[in-house]
Structures are given as C-alpha cells and as structure tokens.
Coordinates of C-alpha atoms and ligand atoms in Angstrom, one line a residue:
X1 CA 86.8 47.8 86.2
X2 CA 85.0 46.4 89.2
X3 CA 87.5 47.2 92.0
X4 CA 86.7 46.0 95.4
X5 CA 83.6 48.1 95.7
X6 CA 80.6 46.0 96.6
X7 CA 77.9 45.4 94.1
X8 CA 74.2 44.7 95.0
X9 CA 74.2 42.0 92.3
X10 CA 77.0 40.1 90.6
X11 CA 76.1 37.9 87.6
X12 CA 78.5 35.2 86.5
X13 CA 77.8 34.5 82.8
X14 CA 76.6 36.9 80.1
X15 CA 74.2 34.6 78.2
X16 CA 70.5 35.3 77.8
X17 CA 69.9 34.5 81.5
X18 CA 72.9 36.5 82.8
X19 CA 72.8 39.6 80.6
X20 CA 69.1 40.0 81.0
X21 CA 69.3 39.6 84.7
X22 CA 72.1 42.2 84.8
X23 CA 70.2 44.7 82.8
X24 CA 67.0 44.2 84.8
X25 CA 69.0 44.5 88.1
X26 CA 70.5 47.8 86.9
X27 CA 67.1 49.0 85.8
X28 CA 65.8 48.3 89.3
X29 CA 68.5 50.6 90.7
X30 CA 70.9 47.9 91.9
X31 CA 74.6 48.3 91.4
X32 CA 75.4 45.4 89.1
X33 CA 78.5 43.7 87.6
X34 CA 78.3 40.9 85.0
X35 CA 81.3 38.6 84.5
X36 CA 81.7 36.8 81.2
X37 CA 84.7 34.7 80.1
X38 CA 83.9 34.4 76.4
X39 CA 85.0 38.0 75.4
X40 CA 81.6 38.6 73.9
X41 CA 78.2 38.8 75.5
X42 CA 75.1 36.8 74.6
X43 CA 76.3 33.4 75.7
X44 CA 75.7 30.2 73.9
X45 CA 72.5 31.5 72.3
X46 CA 74.0 34.5 70.5
X47 CA 77.5 33.2 69.8
X48 CA 77.0 29.6 68.9
X49 CA 73.3 28.8 69.3
X50 CA 70.0 30.4 68.5
X51 CA 71.2 33.3 66.4
X52 CA 73.8 31.7 64.1
X53 CA 71.6 28.7 63.6
X54 CA 68.7 30.9 62.6
X55 CA 70.9 32.9 60.3
X56 CA 72.0 29.7 58.5
X57 CA 68.5 28.2 58.5
X58 CA 67.3 31.4 56.7
X59 CA 70.1 31.5 54.2
X60 CA 69.9 27.8 53.4
X61 CA 66.1 28.1 53.1
X62 CA 66.5 30.9 50.6
X63 CA 68.8 28.7 48.5
X64 CA 66.4 25.8 48.8
X65 CA 63.5 28.1 47.7
X66 CA 65.5 29.4 44.8
X67 CA 66.3 25.9 43.6
X68 CA 63.0 24.2 44.4
X69 CA 60.2 26.8 44.5
X70 CA 61.0 30.0 42.6
X71 CA 60.3 28.6 39.2
X72 CA 56.8 27.6 40.2
X73 CA 56.2 31.2 41.2
X74 CA 57.4 32.4 37.8
X75 CA 60.8 33.6 39.0
X76 CA 63.6 32.1 36.9
X77 CA 67.4 32.2 37.2
X78 CA 69.9 30.9 34.7
X79 CA 71.9 29.5 37.6
X80 CA 72.0 29.5 41.4
X81 CA 75.1 29.0 43.4
X82 CA 76.1 28.6 47.0
X83 CA 78.8 31.0 48.2
X84 CA 79.4 29.4 51.6
X85 CA 82.0 32.0 52.8
X86 CA 79.5 34.8 52.1
X87 CA 76.7 32.8 53.9
X88 CA 79.0 32.3 56.9
X89 CA 80.0 36.0 56.8
X90 CA 76.4 37.1 56.9
X91 CA 75.8 34.8 59.9
X92 CA 79.0 36.2 61.6
X93 CA 77.9 39.8 61.0
X94 CA 74.5 39.1 62.6
X95 CA 76.1 37.6 65.6
X96 CA 78.7 40.4 66.1
X97 CA 76.1 43.1 65.6
X98 CA 73.9 41.6 68.3
X99 CA 76.7 40.8 70.8
X100 CA 78.0 44.4 70.4
X101 CA 74.4 45.6 70.9
X102 CA 74.3 44.0 74.3
X103 CA 77.5 45.8 75.3
X104 CA 75.7 49.0 74.3
X105 CA 72.8 48.0 76.5
X106 CA 75.2 47.4 79.4
X107 CA 76.6 50.9 78.9
X108 CA 73.2 52.5 78.6
X109 CA 72.0 50.8 81.8
X110 CA 75.3 51.2 83.7
X111 CA 76.0 47.5 84.1
X112 CA 79.7 47.0 84.9
X113 CA 81.1 44.4 82.5
X114 CA 84.2 42.3 83.5
X115 CA 85.6 40.0 80.9
X116 CA 87.1 37.0 82.5
X117 CA 86.6 33.6 84.2
X118 CA 84.9 33.9 87.5
X119 CA 85.2 31.6 90.5
X120 CA 83.8 31.7 94.0
X121 CA 86.2 32.4 96.8
X122 CA 83.3 33.0 99.2
X123 CA 79.5 33.3 98.9
X124 CA 80.0 37.0 98.3
X125 CA 83.3 37.2 96.5
X126 CA 84.2 36.1 93.0
X127 CA 87.8 36.1 91.8
X128 CA 88.2 36.8 88.1
X129 CA 91.1 36.0 85.9
X130 CA 90.5 38.6 83.3
X131 CA 91.0 38.3 79.5
X132 CA 93.6 41.1 79.8
X133 CA 95.5 38.8 82.2
X134 CA 94.9 40.4 85.5
X135 CA 93.3 38.9 88.5
X136 CA 90.6 40.9 90.4
X137 CA 88.0 40.2 93.0
X138 CA 84.4 41.2 92.5
X139 CA 82.2 41.5 95.6
X140 CA 78.4 41.2 95.7
X141 CA 75.6 41.1 98.2
X142 CA 73.9 38.8 95.8
X143 CA 75.5 36.6 93.3
X144 CA 73.6 35.0 90.4
X145 CA 75.1 32.0 88.7
X146 CA 74.2 32.0 85.0
X147 CA 77.0 29.9 83.5
X148 CA 74.7 28.0 81.2
X149 CA 75.4 24.7 79.5
X150 CA 77.9 23.0 77.3
X151 CA 77.9 20.4 74.6
X152 CA 77.6 16.8 75.8
X153 CA 79.7 14.2 74.0
X154 CA 79.1 10.5 73.9
X155 CA 81.4 7.9 75.4
X156 CA 84.2 7.0 73.1
X157 CA 83.6 10.0 70.7
X158 CA 86.0 12.9 70.7
X159 CA 84.7 16.1 69.2
X160 CA 87.4 17.7 67.1
X161 CA 85.1 20.4 65.6
X162 CA 86.3 19.4 62.1
X163 CA 85.0 16.0 61.2
X164 CA 83.3 15.1 64.5
X165 CA 81.6 18.3 65.3
X166 CA 79.3 19.7 68.0
X167 CA 76.6 22.3 67.0
X168 CA 79.4 24.9 67.3
X169 CA 81.5 23.2 64.5
X170 CA 78.3 22.5 62.5
X171 CA 77.7 26.2 62.4
X172 CA 81.1 26.9 60.9
X173 CA 81.8 24.1 58.4
X174 CA 84.0 25.4 55.5
X175 CA 82.5 23.2 52.8
X176 CA 79.2 21.4 52.4
X177 CA 79.7 17.8 53.5
X178 CA 78.6 15.2 50.9
X179 CA 77.4 13.0 53.7
X180 CA 76.5 14.2 57.2
X181 CA 75.5 12.0 60.0
X182 CA 73.6 13.6 62.9
X183 CA 73.7 11.8 66.2
X184 CA 70.6 12.8 68.1
X185 CA 67.2 13.8 66.7
X186 CA 66.5 16.7 69.1
X187 CA 65.7 20.1 67.8
X188 CA 69.4 21.2 67.4
X189 CA 70.2 18.1 65.3
X190 CA 67.2 18.5 63.1
X191 CA 67.8 22.2 62.6
X192 CA 71.5 21.7 61.7
X193 CA 70.6 18.7 59.6
X194 CA 68.1 20.9 57.7
X195 CA 70.7 23.6 57.0
X196 CA 73.2 21.2 55.5
X197 CA 70.6 19.0 53.8
X198 CA 69.2 22.1 52.0
X199 CA 72.7 23.0 50.9
X200 CA 73.2 19.5 49.4
X201 CA 74.4 17.1 52.1
X202 CA 73.0 13.6 52.3
X203 CA 71.8 13.7 55.9
X204 CA 71.2 10.6 58.1
X205 CA 69.9 11.1 61.6
X206 CA 70.8 8.4 64.1
X207 CA 68.6 8.3 67.3
X208 CA 68.7 5.9 70.2
X209 CA 65.0 6.6 71.2
X210 CA 62.1 5.3 69.1
X211 CA 61.1 8.9 68.2
X212 CA 62.5 12.2 67.0
X213 CA 62.0 15.2 69.4
X214 CA 60.5 13.1 72.3
X215 CA 58.8 16.1 73.9
X216 CA 56.6 16.8 70.8
X217 CA 52.9 15.8 70.5
X218 CA 53.0 12.3 68.8
X219 CA 50.6 13.2 66.0
X220 CA 52.4 16.3 65.1
X221 CA 55.7 14.5 65.4
X222 CA 54.6 11.9 62.9
X223 CA 53.7 14.6 60.3
X224 CA 56.9 16.4 61.1
X225 CA 59.0 13.4 60.5
X226 CA 57.2 12.7 57.2
X227 CA 57.9 16.3 56.1
X228 CA 61.6 16.0 56.9
X229 CA 61.8 12.6 55.1
X230 CA 60.2 14.3 52.1
X231 CA 63.1 16.8 52.3
X232 CA 65.4 13.7 52.0
X233 CA 66.5 13.5 55.7
X234 CA 66.9 9.8 56.6
X235 CA 66.2 8.5 60.1
X236 CA 67.7 5.5 61.9
X237 CA 65.6 5.4 65.1
X238 CA 66.1 2.9 68.0
X239 CA 69.8 2.9 66.9
X240 CA 72.8 3.0 69.1
X241 CA 76.2 4.4 68.2
X242 CA 78.9 2.0 69.4
X243 CA 82.0 3.3 67.8
X244 CA 83.7 5.8 65.6
X245 CA 86.8 5.5 63.4
X246 CA 88.4 8.6 62.1
X247 CA 91.6 7.0 60.8
X248 CA 90.5 6.9 57.1
X249 CA 89.3 9.5 54.6
X250 CA 85.8 9.1 55.7
X251 CA 84.5 8.9 59.3
X252 CA 83.2 5.4 60.0
X253 CA 80.4 5.2 62.5
X254 CA 79.4 1.8 63.8
X255 CA 75.8 1.4 64.9
X256 CA 73.6 -1.3 66.2
X257 CA 69.9 -1.6 67.1
X258 CA 69.2 -0.1 70.5
X259 CA 67.9 -3.4 71.7
X260 CA 71.1 -5.2 70.5
X261 CA 71.8 -7.1 67.3
X262 CA 73.9 -6.9 64.2
X263 CA 76.2 -3.9 63.8
X264 CA 76.4 -1.8 60.6
X265 CA 78.9 0.8 59.6
X266 CA 77.9 4.1 58.2
X267 CA 80.3 6.5 56.4
X268 CA 80.3 10.2 56.4
X269 CA 82.4 13.3 55.8
X270 CA 81.2 14.9 59.0
X271 CA 79.4 13.6 62.1
X272 CA 77.5 16.0 64.2
X273 CA 77.1 15.0 67.8
X274 CA 73.9 16.6 69.1
X275 CA 73.0 14.3 72.0
X276 CA 72.1 17.0 74.5
X277 CA 73.8 19.6 76.7
X278 CA 75.1 19.6 80.2
X279 CA 75.0 22.3 82.8
X280 CA 78.4 24.1 82.9
X281 CA 79.9 24.8 86.2
X282 CA 83.6 23.8 85.6
X283 CA 86.1 25.8 87.6
X284 CA 83.4 27.8 89.3
X285 CA 84.3 26.7 92.8
X286 CA 80.8 25.5 93.7
X287 CA 82.1 22.9 96.1
X288 CA 84.2 25.6 97.8
X289 CA 81.0 27.4 99.0
X290 CA 78.9 24.3 99.2
X291 CA 76.2 24.9 96.5
X292 CA 74.0 21.9 96.0
X293 CA 73.6 20.2 92.6
X294 CA 71.6 17.2 91.4
X295 CA 73.0 14.0 89.8
X296 CA 73.5 15.5 86.4
X297 CA 75.2 18.7 87.8
X298 CA 72.3 21.1 87.7
X299 CA 72.3 23.7 90.5
X300 CA 69.3 23.2 92.7
X301 CA 67.2 26.3 93.5
X302 CA 63.9 27.1 95.2
X303 CA 61.0 28.9 93.6
X304 CA 62.9 32.2 94.2
X305 CA 66.0 30.9 92.3
X306 CA 67.9 30.8 95.6
X307 CA 70.5 28.0 96.1
X308 CA 71.1 26.5 99.5
X309 CA 73.8 29.1 100.1
X310 CA 72.4 32.4 101.3
X311 CA 72.9 35.2 98.7
X312 CA 73.7 32.8 95.9
X313 CA 71.2 32.3 93.1
X314 CA 71.1 30.4 89.8
X315 CA 69.2 30.8 86.6
X316 CA 69.0 29.5 83.0
X317 CA 70.5 26.3 81.5
X318 CA 72.5 25.6 84.7
X319 CA 69.3 24.9 86.7
X320 CA 66.5 22.3 85.9
X321 CA 63.8 23.3 83.4
X322 CA 63.6 23.7 79.7
X323 CA 67.1 24.5 78.3
X324 CA 65.9 27.5 76.2
X325 CA 67.0 31.1 75.9
X326 CA 63.6 32.7 76.6
X327 CA 63.3 30.5 79.7
X328 CA 66.7 31.7 80.9
X329 CA 65.6 35.3 80.3
X330 CA 62.4 34.9 82.3
X331 CA 64.4 33.2 85.1
X332 CA 66.8 36.2 85.1
X333 CA 64.1 38.8 85.4
X334 CA 62.2 36.9 88.1
X335 CA 65.3 36.2 90.1
X336 CA 66.4 39.9 90.1
X337 CA 62.8 41.0 91.0
X338 CA 63.0 38.7 94.1
X339 CA 66.4 40.1 95.0
X340 CA 64.9 43.6 94.7
X341 CA 62.1 42.7 97.1
X342 CA 59.5 42.5 94.4
X343 CA 57.6 39.5 93.1
X344 CA 58.8 37.4 90.1
X345 CA 57.1 34.7 88.2
X346 CA 58.0 32.0 85.6
X347 CA 55.7 29.1 84.7
X348 CA 57.7 26.4 83.1
X349 CA 54.5 24.7 81.9
X350 CA 53.8 27.7 79.7
X351 CA 57.2 28.1 78.0
X352 CA 56.8 27.8 74.3
X353 CA 59.1 25.5 72.3
X354 CA 59.9 25.9 68.7
X355 CA 61.8 23.9 66.1
X356 CA 63.0 26.2 63.4
X357 CA 63.0 23.9 60.4
X358 CA 60.7 24.3 57.5
X359 CA 57.9 24.0 58.3
X360 CA 58.5 25.1 61.9
X361 CA 56.9 23.2 64.8
X362 CA 55.9 25.2 67.8
X363 CA 54.0 24.3 70.9
X364 CA 52.8 25.4 74.3
X365 CA 51.2 23.6 77.1
X366 CA 50.5 19.9 77.1
X367 CA 50.7 17.2 74.4
X368 CA 47.8 14.9 73.8
X369 CA 49.8 12.1 75.5
X370 CA 50.3 14.2 78.6
X371 CA 46.6 15.2 78.7
X372 CA 45.6 11.5 78.5
X373 CA 48.1 10.6 81.2
X374 CA 46.5 13.2 83.5
X375 CA 43.1 11.5 82.9
X376 CA 41.5 14.7 81.8
X377 CA 38.5 14.6 79.5
X378 CA 39.5 16.6 76.5
X379 CA 38.5 17.7 73.0
X380 CA 40.8 18.1 70.0
X381 CA 40.3 20.7 67.3
X382 CA 42.5 20.6 64.2
X383 CA 42.8 22.7 61.1
X384 CA 45.2 21.9 58.2
X385 CA 47.0 24.7 56.4
X386 CA 45.9 23.2 53.2
X387 CA 42.6 24.8 53.9
X388 CA 44.1 28.2 54.9
X389 CA 43.9 30.7 52.1
X390 CA 47.1 32.6 52.8
X391 CA 49.1 29.3 52.9
X392 CA 47.6 28.3 49.6
X393 CA 48.2 31.8 48.1
X394 CA 51.9 31.5 48.8
X395 CA 52.0 27.8 48.0
X396 CA 53.5 26.9 51.4
X397 CA 50.6 24.9 53.0
X398 CA 52.2 22.0 54.7
X399 CA 51.1 21.8 58.3
X400 CA 48.4 21.8 60.9
X401 CA 47.1 23.5 64.1
X402 CA 46.0 21.2 66.9
X403 CA 44.3 22.5 70.0
X404 CA 43.6 20.4 73.1
X405 CA 40.9 21.8 75.4
X406 CA 39.2 20.6 78.6
X407 CA 35.9 18.9 77.5
X408 CA 33.9 20.4 80.2
X409 CA 35.3 23.9 80.6
X410 CA 36.8 24.4 77.1
X411 CA 40.0 25.7 78.8
X412 CA 43.0 25.4 76.4
X413 CA 45.4 22.8 77.6
X414 CA 47.9 22.6 74.8
X415 CA 48.4 24.1 71.3
X416 CA 50.7 22.5 68.6
X417 CA 51.4 24.2 65.3
X418 CA 53.4 22.9 62.3
X419 CA 53.6 25.6 59.7
X420 CA 55.9 28.0 58.1
X421 CA 56.3 30.7 60.8
X422 CA 54.8 28.5 63.5
X423 CA 57.3 30.1 65.9
X424 CA 55.5 33.4 65.5
X425 CA 52.0 32.0 65.3
X426 CA 52.3 30.2 68.6
X427 CA 52.3 33.4 70.7
X428 CA 48.6 34.0 70.4
X429 CA 48.2 30.6 72.0
X430 CA 50.9 31.3 74.6
X431 CA 49.0 34.4 75.6
X432 CA 45.7 32.5 75.6
X433 CA 47.1 29.8 77.8
X434 CA 48.6 32.3 80.2
X435 CA 45.2 34.0 80.6
X436 CA 43.4 30.6 81.0
X437 CA 41.4 31.2 77.8
X438 CA 39.0 28.8 76.4
X439 CA 39.1 27.7 72.7
X440 CA 35.9 29.7 72.2
X441 CA 37.8 32.8 73.4
X442 CA 40.2 32.5 70.5
X443 CA 37.5 31.5 68.0
X444 CA 35.5 34.7 68.8
X445 CA 38.4 37.0 68.3
X446 CA 38.5 38.7 64.8
X447 CA 41.6 37.5 62.9
X448 CA 42.8 39.4 59.9
X449 CA 42.3 37.8 56.5
X450 CA 44.2 36.3 54.7
X451 CA 46.7 35.3 57.4
X452 CA 48.1 32.0 58.7
X453 CA 46.8 33.0 62.1
X454 CA 43.2 32.3 60.8
X455 CA 44.2 28.6 61.0
X456 CA 44.4 29.0 64.8
X457 CA 41.0 30.6 65.0
X458 CA 39.5 27.7 62.8
X459 CA 41.2 25.1 64.9
X460 CA 39.7 26.8 68.0
X461 CA 36.3 26.7 66.3
X462 CA 36.9 23.0 65.6
X463 CA 37.6 22.3 69.3
X464 CA 34.2 23.3 70.7
X465 CA 32.1 23.6 67.5
X466 CA 32.7 23.4 63.8
X467 CA 35.3 25.2 61.6
X468 CA 34.0 27.2 58.6
X469 CA 36.6 26.4 55.9
X470 CA 36.8 22.6 56.0
Ligands
FAD1 P1 74.5 30.4 78.1 O1 73.9 31.0 77.0 O2 75.2 29.1 78.0 O3 75.5 31.5 78.7 C1 76.4 31.2 79.8 C2 77.6 32.1 79.7 O4 78.3 32.0 80.9 C3 78.5 31.7 78.5 O5 78.7 32.7 77.7 C4 79.8 31.3 79.2 O6 81.0 31.7 78.5 C5 79.7 32.0 80.6 N1 80.4 31.4 81.7 C6 80.3 30.1 82.1 N2 81.1 29.9 83.2 C7 81.7 31.1 83.5 C8 82.6 31.5 84.5 N3 83.0 30.7 85.4 N4 83.0 32.8 84.4 C9 82.5 33.7 83.5 N5 81.7 33.3 82.5 C10 81.3 32.1 82.5 N6 67.3 28.2 72.6 C11 66.2 28.9 72.2 O7 65.4 29.3 73.0 N7 65.9 29.0 70.9 C12 66.8 28.5 69.9 O8 66.5 28.7 68.8 C13 67.9 27.9 70.4 N8 68.8 27.4 69.4 C14 69.9 26.8 69.9 C15 70.8 26.3 68.9 C16 72.0 25.7 69.3 C17 72.9 25.2 68.2 C18 72.3 25.6 70.7 C19 73.6 25.0 71.1 C20 71.5 26.1 71.6 C21 70.3 26.7 71.2 N9 69.3 27.2 72.2 C22 68.2 27.8 71.7 C23 69.6 27.0 73.6 C24 70.1 28.3 74.2 O9 71.3 28.7 73.6 C25 70.3 28.2 75.7 O10 69.1 27.7 76.3 C26 70.6 29.5 76.3 O11 71.8 30.1 75.8 C27 70.8 29.4 77.8 O12 71.2 30.7 78.4 P2 72.0 30.8 79.7 O13 72.2 32.3 79.9 O14 71.5 30.0 80.8 O15 73.5 30.1 79.3

C-alpha cells in the first residue's frame, strides 16, 4: 500500500473528519494516505452513529405511523408487525452501501487507504499494524489526527453491549426490550429512546442535570420534553445513578436524587449508557511526540488546526468544539486548505444542531438564555406549526419556530425549530445567520406555498412586525 514514499498529507482516522480531509487534500493535488483501523470507512458516524440511528429512527417512525396515524388518514391494515431482523438488515445495508461508497470516492480521488492501527513514531512517521497483519511505516510532511471519540461509561458500570449497552449496542438489539432505561438525556439517548419506545419499549430516561439536552433553548426544550412525554417517554431528572446489579434476570439500577436522599431501584431488560463521549487517542503515541491535550484528553489546536508539534494537526471529535459529524467535516476541509497554503474557515457559533426525534428539534446560533446573558436587547418572533397550512394538511403540526433578533439592527441571533423535518428547515436560517441577515430579510423572501418553510417566514415577520396567519 503506502510503502515508505512520503505523502504530503497523512490522515489518521477515516471518520467524517478524516475521510473528508483526505478527499479534499487529494483534490487539492496533495499526495494523501488515510489510515483507518476499523476495516470500513466513515468512522463513528457512518458505522455506529448518525447513519444507523437515522435508519432505525425512520423505520421505527414508519411503524409508529402505521399503528398510530394511518387509520386517521384512511389507510387501514388488518395487522401490522415488527420484523426486527429485517429492520436491522435495512439499517446494515444503508451503512455498508455508504461505507463502500467512501472507498469508491477514495479510489476516484486517488487517496491511498491503509487499513490498520496507526501510531506515531515521530512527528512525520506513523507505524501501522495493518488488518492483514503486517507492519508498515507511513511517512507524511503533514499528519492530521482525526481519531474521533469513543463511548464514555460511568464509574461502576461495565458496558457488555447486551444488557448494559452503549449507543453501539442499542443500534443492534436483537429483540425489543420490555423496559429500557436510558442514562443521559442528550440527543443520542433521546434518539435511541425514541426508536425503542416506538417499537414498544417502556422507556425511562435518567438524567443527573435538571434538564434534558442542556444546550437547547429552554422554551423549546420544555415543549420538546412535553412532546416526548406524550410519546410515553418517562423522565427522572436531577437523578444520579449510584449502582447497577446484573446478577438477576432483570438489570437493577439504583438511583438517588442528585442532591442526595433516598435511593430507589429501577428494573429494566436493557440499560443504555449515553452519558457523553470522550476523545479517542488510545495507543496513538501522542506522548511520544509531545502533542498537548487538555484535562479531558482533547487535542489542543490553534485556529489553523495545528497542534503544538510542527506538521501535526487535529480535527473533529478529538479536538474541542461541538462533537458533530458536519463540524468534523468542516474542520477537515479547513485544515487541509491551510496545509495547501489556502485559507480555511469554520465558525463554531454557526454550526447547526439537530435532534432527530419526531418532531425534530434543530437550532443555529444563540439560545434566548445566551442572548440574555450577553446583555443584548433582542426581539423574539414565534410561529406555531398549528397555524401552518402544510403541517395541518398532513396532520403533523406539533412544533414551533422561534427567532431571536437584535432589537436595534434586527440581525438574526438564533433560530430554533421544533417540527417534523426541522433538520432540513434549519438550513435557511443557517444560511441567513452566516450572511448576517436580518429577520426582515427572511420575511421578504418569497416562500413556496404550502410548505413548512413558510413557518420560518412567518416567525421572521413576527420578529420585527406581525405575522399574517396567526
Ligand atoms: P469518528 O467518526 O469517531 O472517526 C474516527 C475514526 O478514527 C474511527 O473510525 C476510528 O476507528 C479511527 N481511529 C481511531 N484511532 C485510530 C488509530 N490510531 N489508527 C487508525 N484509525 C483510528 N453527529 C451528527 O452530526 N449527526 C448525527 O445525527 C449524529 N448521530 C450520532 C449518533 C450516535 C449514536 C453517535 C454515537 C454519534 C452521533 N453523531 C452524530 C456524532 C458523530 O458520529 C461524530 O461527531 C463524528 O463521527 C465525529 O467524526 P470524527 O471524524 O471526528 O471521528
């Protein structure tokens, strides 16, 4: 594969950060090698993250619609069944098609692909124990660390991926658990909780913090939590997990109030630990070459993604910033542009965030709490999907658009959408925020009728003036 020939760029890790950086580097005419230990490309996101979770969210949503909504639309079945192996097979097919697709893109762009575990032997040399069992050294003028992140467990809890699972195990359960406890009310826990809840599990979410998804705008979060509760998800907030017992038929989880107090025991067939992810740098040899990390193991980089070691860069989940696939991709492109002597740019304040439940919640920019904390005078414009004709036409009208804009200049500061498809709707706002648009700019743009997007236009009207339809 690589031989000892020197590369312009070597990327360690083939996730969304790494594979995108490798393709971009090759497109810029740089001789590029990407090292990935997993055996397939696409990293956490494609193999055990974004893609399989969205596949299962879609399949379980279809089942839920079939059992809860179809009859109301005049579509009747004599019976509806879950075929879990088929559902899993469709998910696996989506994953393998996409991972193979990236291999195809590597070939097309002439990225050299080395399958194996990489570790630094010097700032310009990486030794790789390949999957085929040989050892090789890959040399590069520039080396990009894109090793991503891994599941974080909790003290005293051992993940066996059968009864105590991480998101990876939760994406591959072989039967629908009767009772599922989710530890951690971040987006991954809520998405996986939704999947199994729709398929019939009784889902309880245990969260140490007082709120679910702490980064979310509080008003939207409240509506979101209510919506999940309507879907029968139970929440135990301000609750600490103190012990787990797997000796019996059921898993027993002992919890107590976060502030201390009486303990209770919860029982479940499966416990999902989704209490966050940690940067992954095990076995990489960072200390050998002296790469600086912070207290929680994230690699420190400057605004050009360069570490403290000349020629060594880092991107994606392994560095500070939102742990999201699209952020990793942006890092990858910008990092390589800097290496190629061009200019790169990523603004972490304008990275959209999406929770892919139903309804979805998507946001960009600041929450109302953040705007308040900044002491900025602001206006809020809101529009509920109950007043949106398309949402009413399809009988899927739960949700709202909320826009925050500077009171004086009308510049948009933050946009928060809860709606079916909010993850698609948000991009109009992402574009607007990136171009420093005002809410009036959005309101004066003609939006097709009837679309969900009209709710964004109306919320924009409500921000500086009055909406029409409410
Ligand atoms: P990773 O994707 O983690 O890739 C790193 C790769 O490096 C891995 O394949 C690993 O095998 C490899 N590697 C590590 N060390 C070495 C080494 N020494 N040698 C060789 N290879 C190595 N994000 C979103 O934006 N949207 C979503 O919907 C979403 N859903 C998610 C759902 C779940 C269940 C999970 C777990 C995550 C989800 N994420 C989502 C987060 C997303 O997966 C990550 O932000 C993203 O994958 C980070 O990309 P990365 O390239 O930095 O790292």
